[in-house]
mmCIF file of C-alpha atoms in Angstrom:
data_model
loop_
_atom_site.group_PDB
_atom_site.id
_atom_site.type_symbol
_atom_site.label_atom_id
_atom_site.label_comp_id
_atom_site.label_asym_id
_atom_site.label_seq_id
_atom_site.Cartn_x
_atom_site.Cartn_y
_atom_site.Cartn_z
ATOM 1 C CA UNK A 1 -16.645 -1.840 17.058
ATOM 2 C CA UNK A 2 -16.743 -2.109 13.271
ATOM 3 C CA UNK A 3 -13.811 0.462 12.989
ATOM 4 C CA UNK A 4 -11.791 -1.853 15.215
ATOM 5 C CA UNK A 5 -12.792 -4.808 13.356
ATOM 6 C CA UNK A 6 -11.529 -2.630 9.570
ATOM 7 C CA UNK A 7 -7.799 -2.034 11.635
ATOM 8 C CA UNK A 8 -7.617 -5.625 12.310
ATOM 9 C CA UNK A 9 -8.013 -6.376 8.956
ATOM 10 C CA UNK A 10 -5.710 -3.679 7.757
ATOM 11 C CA UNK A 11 -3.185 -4.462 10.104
ATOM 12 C CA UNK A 12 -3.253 -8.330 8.992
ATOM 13 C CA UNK A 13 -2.985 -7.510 4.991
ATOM 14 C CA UNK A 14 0.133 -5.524 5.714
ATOM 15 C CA UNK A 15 1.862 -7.920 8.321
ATOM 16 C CA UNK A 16 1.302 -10.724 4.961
ATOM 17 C CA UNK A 17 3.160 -7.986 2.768
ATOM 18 C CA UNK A 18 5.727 -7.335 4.678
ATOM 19 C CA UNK A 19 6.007 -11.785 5.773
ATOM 20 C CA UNK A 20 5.192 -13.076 2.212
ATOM 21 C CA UNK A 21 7.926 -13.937 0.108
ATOM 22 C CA UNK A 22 6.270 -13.668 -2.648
ATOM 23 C CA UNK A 23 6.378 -9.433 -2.664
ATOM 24 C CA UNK A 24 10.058 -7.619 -2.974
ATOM 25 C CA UNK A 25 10.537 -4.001 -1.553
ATOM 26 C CA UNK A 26 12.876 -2.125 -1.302
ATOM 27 C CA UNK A 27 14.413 -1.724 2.400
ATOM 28 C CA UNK A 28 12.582 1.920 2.253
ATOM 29 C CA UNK A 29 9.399 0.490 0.948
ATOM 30 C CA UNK A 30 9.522 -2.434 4.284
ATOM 31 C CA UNK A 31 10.426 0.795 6.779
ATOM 32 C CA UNK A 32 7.622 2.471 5.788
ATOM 33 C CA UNK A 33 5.191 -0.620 6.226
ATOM 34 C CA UNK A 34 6.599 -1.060 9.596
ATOM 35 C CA UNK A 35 5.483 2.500 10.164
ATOM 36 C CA UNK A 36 2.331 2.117 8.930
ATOM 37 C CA UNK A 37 1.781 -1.506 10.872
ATOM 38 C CA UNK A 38 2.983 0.176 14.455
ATOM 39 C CA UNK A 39 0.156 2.823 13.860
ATOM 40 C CA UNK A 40 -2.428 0.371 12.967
ATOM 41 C CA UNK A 41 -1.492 -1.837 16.117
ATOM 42 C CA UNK A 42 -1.834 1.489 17.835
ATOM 43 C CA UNK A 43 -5.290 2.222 16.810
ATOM 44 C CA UNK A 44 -6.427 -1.103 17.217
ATOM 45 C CA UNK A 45 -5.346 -1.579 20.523
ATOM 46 C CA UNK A 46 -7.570 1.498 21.462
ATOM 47 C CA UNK A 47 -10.402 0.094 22.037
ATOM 48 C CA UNK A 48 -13.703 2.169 22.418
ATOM 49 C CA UNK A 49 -11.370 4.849 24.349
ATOM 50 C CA UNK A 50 -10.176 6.777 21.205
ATOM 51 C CA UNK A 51 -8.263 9.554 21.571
ATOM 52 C CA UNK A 52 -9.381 13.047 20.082
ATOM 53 C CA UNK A 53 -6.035 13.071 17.629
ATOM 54 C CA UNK A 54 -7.685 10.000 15.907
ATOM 55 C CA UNK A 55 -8.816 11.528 12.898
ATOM 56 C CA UNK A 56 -5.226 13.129 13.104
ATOM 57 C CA UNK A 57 -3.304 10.049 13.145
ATOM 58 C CA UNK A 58 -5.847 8.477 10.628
ATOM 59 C CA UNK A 59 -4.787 10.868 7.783
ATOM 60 C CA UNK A 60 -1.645 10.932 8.186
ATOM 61 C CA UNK A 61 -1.550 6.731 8.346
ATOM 62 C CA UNK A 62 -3.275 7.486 4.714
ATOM 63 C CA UNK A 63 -0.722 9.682 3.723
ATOM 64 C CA UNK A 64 1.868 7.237 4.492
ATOM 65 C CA UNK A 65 -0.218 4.436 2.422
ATOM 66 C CA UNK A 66 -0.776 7.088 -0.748
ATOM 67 C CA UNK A 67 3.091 7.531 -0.031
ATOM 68 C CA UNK A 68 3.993 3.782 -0.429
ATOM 69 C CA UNK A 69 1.974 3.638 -3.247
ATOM 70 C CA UNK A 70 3.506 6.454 -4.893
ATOM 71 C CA UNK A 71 1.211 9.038 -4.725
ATOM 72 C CA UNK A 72 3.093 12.093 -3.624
ATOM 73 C CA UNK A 73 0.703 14.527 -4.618
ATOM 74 C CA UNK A 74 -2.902 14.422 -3.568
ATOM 75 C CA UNK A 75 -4.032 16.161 -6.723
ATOM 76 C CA UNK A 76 -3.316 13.187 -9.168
ATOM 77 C CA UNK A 77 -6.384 11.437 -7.306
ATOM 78 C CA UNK A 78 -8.540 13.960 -8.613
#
């Protein structure tokens, strides 16, 4: 339950990025928040049934985050 409860919260910080004014991206930058918010809906609206490609689609929904934020290479974290 308290990985459901940490992709409601997710999901809710980027649906205020992508409704808040107050932020301006570019029309790349809002597709790829779109992305990201479809795949958190996803996972939230699993429930206690979770898949087996969960830890799959986790990553890559990280990877698409690091991506927003510029981080194209993995490496530069460490």
């Amino acid at each position: 339950m308290k990985s459901f409860n940490h992709f409601e919260d997710l999901k809710r910080k980027v649906e205020t990025l992508l409704s808040e004014d107050r932020y301006s991206f570019s029309d790349e930058d809002k597709a790829l928040l779109r992305i990201i918010l479809a795949e958190l809906e996803d996972l939230s609206n699993q429930g206690n049934g979770i898949p087996p490609d969960t830890l799959l689609r986790i990553i890559s929904l990280l990877l698409r985050f690091l991506s927003f934020f510029g981080v194209d290479d993995i490496d530069k974290l460490f």
